[in-house]
Coordinates of C-alpha atoms in Angstrom, one line a residue:
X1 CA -36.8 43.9 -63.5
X2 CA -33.8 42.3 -61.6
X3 CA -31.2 44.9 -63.5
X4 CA -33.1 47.7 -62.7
X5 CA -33.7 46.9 -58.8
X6 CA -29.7 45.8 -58.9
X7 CA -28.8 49.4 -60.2
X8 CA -31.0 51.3 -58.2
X9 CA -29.3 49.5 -55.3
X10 CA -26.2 50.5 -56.2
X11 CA -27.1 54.5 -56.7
X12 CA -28.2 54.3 -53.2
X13 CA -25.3 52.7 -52.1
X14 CA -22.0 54.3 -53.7
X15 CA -22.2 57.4 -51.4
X16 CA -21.0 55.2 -48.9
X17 CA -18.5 53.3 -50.6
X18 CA -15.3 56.6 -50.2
X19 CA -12.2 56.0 -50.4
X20 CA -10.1 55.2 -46.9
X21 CA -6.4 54.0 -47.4
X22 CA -3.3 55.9 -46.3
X23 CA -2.3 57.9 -48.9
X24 CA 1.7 58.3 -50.2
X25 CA 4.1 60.4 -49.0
X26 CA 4.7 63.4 -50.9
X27 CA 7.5 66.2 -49.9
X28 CA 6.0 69.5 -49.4
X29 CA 7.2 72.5 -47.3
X30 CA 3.5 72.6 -45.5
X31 CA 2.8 71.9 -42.2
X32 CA -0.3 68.9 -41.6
X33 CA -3.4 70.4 -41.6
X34 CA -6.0 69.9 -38.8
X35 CA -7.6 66.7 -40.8
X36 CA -4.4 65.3 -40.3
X37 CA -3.4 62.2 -38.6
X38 CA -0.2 64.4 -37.8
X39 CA 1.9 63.0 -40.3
X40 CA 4.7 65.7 -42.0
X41 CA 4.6 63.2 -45.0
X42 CA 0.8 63.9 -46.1
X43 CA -0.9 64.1 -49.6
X44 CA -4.0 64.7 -51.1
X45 CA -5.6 60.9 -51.7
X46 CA -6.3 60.3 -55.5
X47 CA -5.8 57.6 -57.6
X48 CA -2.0 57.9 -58.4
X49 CA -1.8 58.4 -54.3
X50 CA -3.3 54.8 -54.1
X51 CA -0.7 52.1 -52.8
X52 CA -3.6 49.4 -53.2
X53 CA -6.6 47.6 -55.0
X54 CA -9.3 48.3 -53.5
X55 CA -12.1 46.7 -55.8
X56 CA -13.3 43.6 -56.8
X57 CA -16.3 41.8 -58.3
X58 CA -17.2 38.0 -56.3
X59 CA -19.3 35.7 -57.7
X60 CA -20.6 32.6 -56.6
X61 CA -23.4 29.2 -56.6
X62 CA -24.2 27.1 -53.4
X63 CA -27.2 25.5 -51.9
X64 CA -29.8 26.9 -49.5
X65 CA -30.8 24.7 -47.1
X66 CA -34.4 25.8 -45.0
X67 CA -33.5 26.1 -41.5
X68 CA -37.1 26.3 -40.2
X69 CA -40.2 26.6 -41.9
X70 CA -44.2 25.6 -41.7
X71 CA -43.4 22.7 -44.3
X72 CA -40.4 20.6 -43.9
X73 CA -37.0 22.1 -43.1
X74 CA -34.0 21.2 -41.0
X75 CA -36.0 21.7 -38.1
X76 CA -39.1 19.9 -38.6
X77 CA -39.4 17.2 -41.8
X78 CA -38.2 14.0 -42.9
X79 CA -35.4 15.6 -44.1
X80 CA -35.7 14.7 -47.7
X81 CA -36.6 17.6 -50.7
X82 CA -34.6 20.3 -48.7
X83 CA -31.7 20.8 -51.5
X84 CA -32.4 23.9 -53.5
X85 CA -29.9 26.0 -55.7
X86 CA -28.7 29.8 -55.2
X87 CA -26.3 31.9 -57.0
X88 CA -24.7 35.4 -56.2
X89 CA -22.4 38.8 -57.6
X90 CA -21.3 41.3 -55.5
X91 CA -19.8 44.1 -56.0
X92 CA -16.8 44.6 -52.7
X93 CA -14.9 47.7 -51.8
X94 CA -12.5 47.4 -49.1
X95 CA -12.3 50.5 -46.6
X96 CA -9.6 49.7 -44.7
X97 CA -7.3 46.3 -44.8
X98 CA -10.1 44.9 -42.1
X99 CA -13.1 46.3 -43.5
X100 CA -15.4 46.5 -46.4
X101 CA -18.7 47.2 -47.3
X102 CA -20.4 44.5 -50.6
X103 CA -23.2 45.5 -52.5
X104 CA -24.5 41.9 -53.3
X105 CA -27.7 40.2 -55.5
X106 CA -28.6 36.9 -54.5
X107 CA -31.0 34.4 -56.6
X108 CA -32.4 31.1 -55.8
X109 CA -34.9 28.9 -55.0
X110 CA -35.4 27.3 -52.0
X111 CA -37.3 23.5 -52.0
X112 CA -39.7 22.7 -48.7
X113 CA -43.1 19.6 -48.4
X114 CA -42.7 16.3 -48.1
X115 CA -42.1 15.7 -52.4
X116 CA -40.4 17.6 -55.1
X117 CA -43.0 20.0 -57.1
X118 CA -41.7 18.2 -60.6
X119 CA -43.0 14.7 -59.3
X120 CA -47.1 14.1 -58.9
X121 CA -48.7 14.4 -55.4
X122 CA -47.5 10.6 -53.8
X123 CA -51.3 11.1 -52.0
X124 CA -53.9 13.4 -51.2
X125 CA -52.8 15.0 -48.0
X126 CA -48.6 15.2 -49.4
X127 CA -47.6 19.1 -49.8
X128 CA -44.8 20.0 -52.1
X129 CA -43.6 23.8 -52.2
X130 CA -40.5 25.7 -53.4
X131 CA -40.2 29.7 -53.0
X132 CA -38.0 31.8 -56.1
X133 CA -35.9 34.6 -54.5
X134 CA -34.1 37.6 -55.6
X135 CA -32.8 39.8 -52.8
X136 CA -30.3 43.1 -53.0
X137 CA -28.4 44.0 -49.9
X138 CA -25.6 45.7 -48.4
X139 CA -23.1 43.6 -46.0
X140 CA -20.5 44.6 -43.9
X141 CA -17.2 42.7 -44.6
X142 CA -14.8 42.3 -41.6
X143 CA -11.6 40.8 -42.2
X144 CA -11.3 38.9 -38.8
X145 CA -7.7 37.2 -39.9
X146 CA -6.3 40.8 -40.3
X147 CA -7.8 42.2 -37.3
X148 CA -6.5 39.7 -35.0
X149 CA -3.5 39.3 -36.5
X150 CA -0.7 38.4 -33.5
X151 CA 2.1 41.9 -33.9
X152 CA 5.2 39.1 -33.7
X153 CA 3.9 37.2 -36.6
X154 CA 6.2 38.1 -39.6
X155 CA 5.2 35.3 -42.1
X156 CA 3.0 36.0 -45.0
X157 CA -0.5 34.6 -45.2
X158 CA -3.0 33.0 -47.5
X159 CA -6.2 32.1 -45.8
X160 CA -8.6 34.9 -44.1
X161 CA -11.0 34.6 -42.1
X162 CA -14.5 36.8 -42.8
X163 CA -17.4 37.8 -40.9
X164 CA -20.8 39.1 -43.0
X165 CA -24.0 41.0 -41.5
X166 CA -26.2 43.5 -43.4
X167 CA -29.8 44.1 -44.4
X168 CA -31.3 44.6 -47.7
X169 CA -35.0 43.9 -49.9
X170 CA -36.1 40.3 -50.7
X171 CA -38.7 39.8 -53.8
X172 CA -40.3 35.9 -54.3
X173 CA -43.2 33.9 -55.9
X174 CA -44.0 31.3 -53.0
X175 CA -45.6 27.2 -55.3
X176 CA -47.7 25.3 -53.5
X177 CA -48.4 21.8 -55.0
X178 CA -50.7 19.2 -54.2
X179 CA -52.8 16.2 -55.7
X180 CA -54.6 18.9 -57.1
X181 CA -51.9 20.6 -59.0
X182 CA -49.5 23.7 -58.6
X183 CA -50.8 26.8 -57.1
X184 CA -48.8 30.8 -56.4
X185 CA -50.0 30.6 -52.9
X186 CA -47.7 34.1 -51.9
X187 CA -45.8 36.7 -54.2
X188 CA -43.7 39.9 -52.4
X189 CA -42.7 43.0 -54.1
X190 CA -39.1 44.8 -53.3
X191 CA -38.3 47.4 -52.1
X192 CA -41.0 47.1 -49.7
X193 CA -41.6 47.2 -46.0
X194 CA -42.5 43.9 -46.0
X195 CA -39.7 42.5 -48.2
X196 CA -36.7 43.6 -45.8
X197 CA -34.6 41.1 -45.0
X198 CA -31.1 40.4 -43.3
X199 CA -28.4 37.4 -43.7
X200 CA -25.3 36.9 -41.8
X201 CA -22.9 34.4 -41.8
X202 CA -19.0 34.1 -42.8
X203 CA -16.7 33.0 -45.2
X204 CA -12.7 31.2 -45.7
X205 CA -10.8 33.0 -48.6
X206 CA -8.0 31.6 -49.5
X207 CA -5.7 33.8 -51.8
X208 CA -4.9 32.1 -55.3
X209 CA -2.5 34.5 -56.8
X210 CA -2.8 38.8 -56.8
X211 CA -6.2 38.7 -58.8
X212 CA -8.1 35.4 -57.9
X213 CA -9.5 34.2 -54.5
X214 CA -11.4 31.6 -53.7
X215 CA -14.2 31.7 -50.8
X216 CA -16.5 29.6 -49.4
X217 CA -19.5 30.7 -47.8
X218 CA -22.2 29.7 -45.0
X219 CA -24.8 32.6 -44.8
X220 CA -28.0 32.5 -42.4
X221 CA -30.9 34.2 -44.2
X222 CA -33.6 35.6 -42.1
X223 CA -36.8 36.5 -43.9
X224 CA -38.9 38.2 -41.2
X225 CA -41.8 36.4 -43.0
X226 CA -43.5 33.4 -41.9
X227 CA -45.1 32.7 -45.0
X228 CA -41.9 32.8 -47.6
X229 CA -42.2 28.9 -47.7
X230 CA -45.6 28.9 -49.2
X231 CA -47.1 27.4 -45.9
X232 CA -48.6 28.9 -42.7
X233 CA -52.0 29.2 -41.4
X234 CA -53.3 31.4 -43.6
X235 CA -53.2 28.6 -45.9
X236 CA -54.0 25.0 -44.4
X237 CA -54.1 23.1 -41.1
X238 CA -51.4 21.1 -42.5
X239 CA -48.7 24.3 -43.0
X240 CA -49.8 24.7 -39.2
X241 CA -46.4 22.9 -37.8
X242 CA -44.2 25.7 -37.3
X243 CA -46.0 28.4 -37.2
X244 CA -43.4 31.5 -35.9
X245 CA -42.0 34.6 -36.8
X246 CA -39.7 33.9 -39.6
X247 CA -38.7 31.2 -41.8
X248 CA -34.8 31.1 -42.6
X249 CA -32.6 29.2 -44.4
X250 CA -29.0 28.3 -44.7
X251 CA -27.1 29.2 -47.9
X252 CA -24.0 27.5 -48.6
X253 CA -22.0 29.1 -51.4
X254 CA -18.4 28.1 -53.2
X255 CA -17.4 31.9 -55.0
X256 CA -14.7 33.8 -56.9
X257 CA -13.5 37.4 -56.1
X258 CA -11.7 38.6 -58.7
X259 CA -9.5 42.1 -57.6
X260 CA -9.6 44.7 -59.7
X261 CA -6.5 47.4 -60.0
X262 CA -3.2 47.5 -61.1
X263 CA -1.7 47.5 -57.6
X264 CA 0.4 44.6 -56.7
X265 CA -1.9 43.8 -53.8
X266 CA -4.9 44.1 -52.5
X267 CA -6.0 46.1 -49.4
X268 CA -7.9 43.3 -47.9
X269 CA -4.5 41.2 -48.2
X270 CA -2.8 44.2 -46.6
X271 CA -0.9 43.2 -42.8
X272 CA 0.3 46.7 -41.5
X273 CA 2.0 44.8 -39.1
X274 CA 4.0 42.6 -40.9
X275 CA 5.1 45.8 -43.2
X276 CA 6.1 47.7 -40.2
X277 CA 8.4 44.9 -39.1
X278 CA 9.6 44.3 -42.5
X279 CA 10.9 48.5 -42.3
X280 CA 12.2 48.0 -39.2
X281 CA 14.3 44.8 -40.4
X282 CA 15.5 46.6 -42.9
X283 CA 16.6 49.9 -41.0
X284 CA 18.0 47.5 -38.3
X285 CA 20.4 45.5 -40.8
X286 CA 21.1 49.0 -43.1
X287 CA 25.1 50.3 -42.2
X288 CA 25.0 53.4 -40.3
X289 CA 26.5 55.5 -42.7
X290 CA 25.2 59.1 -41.5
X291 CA 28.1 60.9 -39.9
X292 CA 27.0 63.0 -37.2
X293 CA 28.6 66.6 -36.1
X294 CA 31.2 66.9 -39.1
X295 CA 32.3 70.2 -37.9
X296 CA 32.3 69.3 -34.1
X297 CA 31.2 71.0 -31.1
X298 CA 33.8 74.2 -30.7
X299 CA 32.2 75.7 -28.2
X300 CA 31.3 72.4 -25.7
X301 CA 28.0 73.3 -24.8
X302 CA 26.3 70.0 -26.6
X303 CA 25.1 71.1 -29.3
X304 CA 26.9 70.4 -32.8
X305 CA 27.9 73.1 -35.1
X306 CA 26.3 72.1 -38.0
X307 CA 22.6 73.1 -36.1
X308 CA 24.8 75.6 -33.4
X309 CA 23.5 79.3 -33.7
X310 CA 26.0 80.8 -31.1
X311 CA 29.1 79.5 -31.3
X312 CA 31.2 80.8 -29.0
X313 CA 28.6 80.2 -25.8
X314 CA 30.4 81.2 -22.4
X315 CA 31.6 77.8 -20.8
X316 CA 29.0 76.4 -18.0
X317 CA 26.1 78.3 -19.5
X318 CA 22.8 76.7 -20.2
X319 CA 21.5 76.1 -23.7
X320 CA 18.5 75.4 -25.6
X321 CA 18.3 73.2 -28.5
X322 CA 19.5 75.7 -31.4
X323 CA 23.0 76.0 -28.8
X324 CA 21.8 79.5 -27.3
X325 CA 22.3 80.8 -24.0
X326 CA 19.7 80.6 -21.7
X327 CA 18.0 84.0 -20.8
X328 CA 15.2 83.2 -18.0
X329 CA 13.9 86.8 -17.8
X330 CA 15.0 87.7 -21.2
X331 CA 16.2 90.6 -19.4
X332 CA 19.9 90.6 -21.9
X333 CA 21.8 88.9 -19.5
X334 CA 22.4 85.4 -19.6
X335 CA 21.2 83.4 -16.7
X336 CA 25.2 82.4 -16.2
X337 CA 25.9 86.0 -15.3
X338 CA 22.3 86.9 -14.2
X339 CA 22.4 87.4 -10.3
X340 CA 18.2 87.5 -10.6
X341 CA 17.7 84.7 -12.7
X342 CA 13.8 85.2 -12.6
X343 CA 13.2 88.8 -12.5
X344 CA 14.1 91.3 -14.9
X345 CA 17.2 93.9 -14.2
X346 CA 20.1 95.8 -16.1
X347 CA 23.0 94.3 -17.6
X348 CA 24.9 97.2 -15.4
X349 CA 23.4 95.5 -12.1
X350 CA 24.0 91.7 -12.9
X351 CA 20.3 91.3 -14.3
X352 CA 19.0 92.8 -11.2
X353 CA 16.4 95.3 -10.8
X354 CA 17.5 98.6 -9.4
X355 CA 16.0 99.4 -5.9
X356 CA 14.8 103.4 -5.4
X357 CA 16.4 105.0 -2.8
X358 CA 14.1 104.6 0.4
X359 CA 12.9 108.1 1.2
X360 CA 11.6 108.0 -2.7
X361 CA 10.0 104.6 -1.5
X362 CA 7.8 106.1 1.3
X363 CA 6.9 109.3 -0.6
X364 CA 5.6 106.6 -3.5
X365 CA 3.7 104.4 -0.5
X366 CA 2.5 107.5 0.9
X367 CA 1.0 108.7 -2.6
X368 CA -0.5 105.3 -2.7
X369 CA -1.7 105.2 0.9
X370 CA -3.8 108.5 0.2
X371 CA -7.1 107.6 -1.0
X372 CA -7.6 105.1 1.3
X373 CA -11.6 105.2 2.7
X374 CA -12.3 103.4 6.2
X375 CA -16.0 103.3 7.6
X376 CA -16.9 106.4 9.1
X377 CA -15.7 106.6 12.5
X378 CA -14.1 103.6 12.8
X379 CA -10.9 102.2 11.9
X380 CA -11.6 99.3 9.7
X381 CA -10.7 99.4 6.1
X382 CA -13.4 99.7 3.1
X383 CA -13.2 97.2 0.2
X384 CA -12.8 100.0 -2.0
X385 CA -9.1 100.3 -0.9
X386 CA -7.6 97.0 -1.2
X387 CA -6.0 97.6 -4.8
X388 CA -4.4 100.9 -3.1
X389 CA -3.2 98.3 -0.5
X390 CA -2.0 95.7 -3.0
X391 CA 0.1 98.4 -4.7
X392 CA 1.7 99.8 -1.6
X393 CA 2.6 96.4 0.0
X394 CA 4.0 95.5 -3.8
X395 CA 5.9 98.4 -3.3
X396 CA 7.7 98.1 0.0
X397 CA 8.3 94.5 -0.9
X398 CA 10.4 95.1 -4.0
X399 CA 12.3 98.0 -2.3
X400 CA 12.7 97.1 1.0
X401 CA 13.5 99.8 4.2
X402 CA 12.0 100.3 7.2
X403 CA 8.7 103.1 7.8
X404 CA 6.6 104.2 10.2
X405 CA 3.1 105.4 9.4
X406 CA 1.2 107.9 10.7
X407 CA -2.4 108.9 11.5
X408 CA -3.7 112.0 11.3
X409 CA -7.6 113.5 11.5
X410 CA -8.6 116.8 11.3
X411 CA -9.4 119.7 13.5
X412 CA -13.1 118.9 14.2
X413 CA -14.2 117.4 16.8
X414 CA -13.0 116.3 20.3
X415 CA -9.0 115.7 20.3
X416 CA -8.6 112.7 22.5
X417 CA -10.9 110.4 20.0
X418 CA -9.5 111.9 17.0
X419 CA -5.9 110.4 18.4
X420 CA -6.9 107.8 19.4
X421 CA -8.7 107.2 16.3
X422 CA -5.4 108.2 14.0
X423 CA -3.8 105.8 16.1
X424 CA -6.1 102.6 15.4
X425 CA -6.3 103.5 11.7
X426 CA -2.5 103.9 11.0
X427 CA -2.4 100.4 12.8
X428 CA -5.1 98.8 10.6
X429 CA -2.9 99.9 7.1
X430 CA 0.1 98.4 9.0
X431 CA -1.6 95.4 9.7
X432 CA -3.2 95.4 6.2
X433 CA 0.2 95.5 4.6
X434 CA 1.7 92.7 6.3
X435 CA -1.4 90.6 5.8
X436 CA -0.1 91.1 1.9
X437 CA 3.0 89.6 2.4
X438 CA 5.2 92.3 3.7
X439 CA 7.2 91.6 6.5
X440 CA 6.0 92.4 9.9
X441 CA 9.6 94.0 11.3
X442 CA 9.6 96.8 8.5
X443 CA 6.4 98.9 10.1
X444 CA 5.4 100.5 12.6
X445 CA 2.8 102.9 13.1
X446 CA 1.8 105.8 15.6
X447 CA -1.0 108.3 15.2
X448 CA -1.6 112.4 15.9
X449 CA -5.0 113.2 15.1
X450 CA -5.2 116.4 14.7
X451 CA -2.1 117.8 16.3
X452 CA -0.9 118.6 12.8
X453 CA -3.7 119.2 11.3
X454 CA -3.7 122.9 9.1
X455 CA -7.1 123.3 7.6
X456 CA -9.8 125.6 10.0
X457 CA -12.6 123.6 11.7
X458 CA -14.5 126.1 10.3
X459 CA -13.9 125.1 6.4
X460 CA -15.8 122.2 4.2
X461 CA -15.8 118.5 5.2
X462 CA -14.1 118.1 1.3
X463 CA -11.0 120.9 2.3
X464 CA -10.7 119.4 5.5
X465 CA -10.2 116.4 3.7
X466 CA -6.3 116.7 3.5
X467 CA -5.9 116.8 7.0
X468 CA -7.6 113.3 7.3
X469 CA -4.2 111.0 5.9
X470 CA -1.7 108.3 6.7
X471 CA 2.1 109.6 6.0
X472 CA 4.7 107.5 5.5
X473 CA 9.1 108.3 6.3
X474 CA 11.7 106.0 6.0
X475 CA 13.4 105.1 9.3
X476 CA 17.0 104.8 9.5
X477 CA 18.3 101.3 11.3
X478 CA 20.0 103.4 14.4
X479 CA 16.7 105.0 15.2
X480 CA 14.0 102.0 14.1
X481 CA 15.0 100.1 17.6
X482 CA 13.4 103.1 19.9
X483 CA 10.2 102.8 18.1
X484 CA 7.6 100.7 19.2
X485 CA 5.3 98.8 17.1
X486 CA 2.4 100.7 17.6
X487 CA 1.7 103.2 20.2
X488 CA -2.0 102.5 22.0
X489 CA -3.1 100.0 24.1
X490 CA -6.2 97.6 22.5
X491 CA -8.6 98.9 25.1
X492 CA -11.3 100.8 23.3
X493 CA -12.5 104.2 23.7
X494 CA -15.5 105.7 23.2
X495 CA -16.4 108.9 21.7
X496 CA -17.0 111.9 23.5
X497 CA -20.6 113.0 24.0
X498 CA -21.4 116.6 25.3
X499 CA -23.3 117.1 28.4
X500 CA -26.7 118.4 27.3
X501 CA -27.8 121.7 29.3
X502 CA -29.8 121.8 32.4
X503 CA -33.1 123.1 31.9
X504 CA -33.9 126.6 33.7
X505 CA -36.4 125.9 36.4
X506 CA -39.6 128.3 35.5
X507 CA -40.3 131.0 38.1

């Protein structure tokens, strides 16, 4: 029954005993993938990959000790019949060089009462009791010696340090004896809730040679069962002494690990550190035999011409790493020669942009400038016009000159408000513009409501919208001076309103 519970242990347990070592370097012309550590020298990880051993089978015999218990122990007794005898096999797989995961059976017998159950009962009220134990469980190995391990300390090592937790299923068959004779007073199933148990404790290797180590063990068992000594109160008033959650026990063990593999040495063994510093020894004392820029640097710009893809690069000109020019805007000019480093141009103006002639500058504005919508009799700008707005100030800004807008309104309605009107709404574009980053000495603005104006009072609100505009002419410098800003005064004025007709007084 043992071999089958310690197979079924291991089926559940291999899926989480994978593989985990660095894997050699193998020249490819791939880039990393994604899973990567980011590493150029990666491999798929098999077998032949495998730089270490990473199995090996311990074995091992000690003495389990009862820590505390309803019949004598450590805790409570006289300290005599406490010696029992344990054994163990595990199977160890080492994840990394500080980590490793044991699949692990444990038998023994643990011996608690005031006599040994082979002698006769010394009295009538003398207990005697001993529990037989099988238990399968999974521990975590940590390799504290590797873990720790100081990053200046170059020397080799034989002794490790180990740290042991896990959980797993405990089966036993509880003897009671007394002056009566032997009795199974208590008898637990694995695989069981009831039968979990865990043990931790740690362990000294010390390393042997490549395929033997020795360990010595001290392992805390805890049973989660108050009744795995054969006492408790379901029994007697005597087994009444320590009546608690759990009775434990202490297993000292003297074992063998035996490393399997035909690896030189074993990943548990393994000191990154030490291999690190061993590489860098070696680079450090290695003669420096790589010559560097055989065919020199012909064209001075700092880059050798063994990796230099222009050769002949124009002295005082900027290069990147492969030796070629620098081109900011890659406009074709080379930021040497480029007068507008940042901003695109032809090689025929220095890498600048060409500016239009001015009068083509406000006829562009003014195409802009024409759909824009302000609230109905009133000067202030709709939202709907800001990306006209945008545009026109981009416009002006990139060409320069200086322009004066104009207002106009159409024919309807009563002339002083529509100039003053034209003359508050070319001011709001002006101040619109400048608000976007064009400078304030470059417009000015005037309005003539509907002085110009060429469509009939008498036609559609939609053909008398072409009277209802802002135009836009470019000012020479002599004639920009006699201009003023704007040409209204910021008092308002209000609309015009007719007089409504007397009424005729009735005869």
């Amino acid at each position: 029954m043992k071999l089958s519970l310690a197979i079924a242990a291991l089926a559940l347990a291999m899926p989480a005993m994978s593989y985990a070592q660095d894997s050699a370097a193998t020249p490819n012309e791939k880039y990393p993938n994604t899973f990567s550590s980011g590493s150029a020298n990666v491999s798929p990880f098999t077998q032949q990959s495998k730089r270490f051993n990473d199995w090996s089978i311990s074995v091992g015999a000690g003495v389990p000790l009862m820590q505390s218990a309803d019949l004598t122990s450590i805790k409570n007794g006289n300290g005599k019949n406490l010696f029992g005898y344990s054994a163990y096999v595990s199977i160890d797989k080492a994840i990394t060089h500080a980590f490793g995961i044991n699949l692990q059976y444990d038998r023994g017998e643990t011996r608690q009462g005031w006599f040994n159950t082979k002698d006769a009962a010394p009295d009538a009220t003398a207990v005697g009791a001993r529990t037989q134990y099988d238990a399968i469980s999974i521990l975590g190995d940590v390799n504290f010696s590797n873990l720790l391990r100081r990053v200046d300390n170059h020397s080799p090592y034989r002794w490790a340090l180990h740290g042991y937790a896990g959980i797993g299923t405990i089966a036993y068959r509880a003897y009671q004896k007394d002056s009566k004779g032997q009795n199974l007073m208590t008898e637990i199933k694995p695989f069981k809730l009831g039968s979990m148990f865990m043990q931790t404790g740690a362990g000294l290797k010390f390393k042997v040679n490549r395929r033997i180590d020795i360990e010595g063990r001290l392992m805390y068992v805890i049973t989660g069962d108050d009744e795995f000594d054969g006492g408790g109160d379901k029994y007697s008033a005597v087994n009444r002494r320590e009546e608690q959650v759990s009775d434990n026990f202490f297993n000292a063990t003297l074992g063998l690990s035996f490393k399997l593999g035909k690896h030189e040495s074993h990943l548990m063994w393994h000191d990154p550190l030490q291999e690190i510093y061993y590489k860098l020894d070696v680079l450090a004392n290695k003669k420096q035999d790589i010559e560097v820029c055989k065919k020199g640097d012909g064209d001075n710009d700092g880059v050798c011409d063994d990796w230099d893809r222009q050769l002949d690069t124009p002295a005082g000109a900027r290069v990147d790493g492969a030796g070629v020019a620098l081109d900011t805007d890659l406009d074709g000019v080379i930021d040497l020669y480029d007068k507008c480093v940042t901003v695109p141009g032809p090689v025929e103006n220095n890498g600048c942009p060409v500016k239009k002639d001015n009068k083509e500058t406000a006829v562009e504005v003014e195409k802009t400038l024409k759909d824009i919508y302000f609230n109905f009799n009133k000067a202030t700008i709709r939202p709907e016009s800001n990306p006209k707005l945008d545009l026109a100030a981009s416009i002006i800004k990139e060409n320069g000159g200086n322009y004066l807008l104009t207002g106009h309104t159409d024919i309807k309605g009563n002339a002083a408000y529509n100039l003053r009107l034209s003359k508050e709404r070319a001011a709001a574009v002006v101040g619109a513009l400048e608000t976007r980053g064009v400078n304030d000495n470059v417009l000015k603005s005037r309005g003539v409501g509907s002085a110009e104006a060429t469509i009939p009072a008498s036609a559609s609100d939609a053909e008398r919208l072409a009277d209802r505009k802002v135009t836009v002419r470019f000012i020479e410098s002599s004639e920009w001076n006699s201009i003023q800003k704007k040409d209204y005064e910021d008092a308002p004025v209000k609309k015009a309103t007719k007089k409504a007709p007397a009424k005729k007084k009735k005869k």
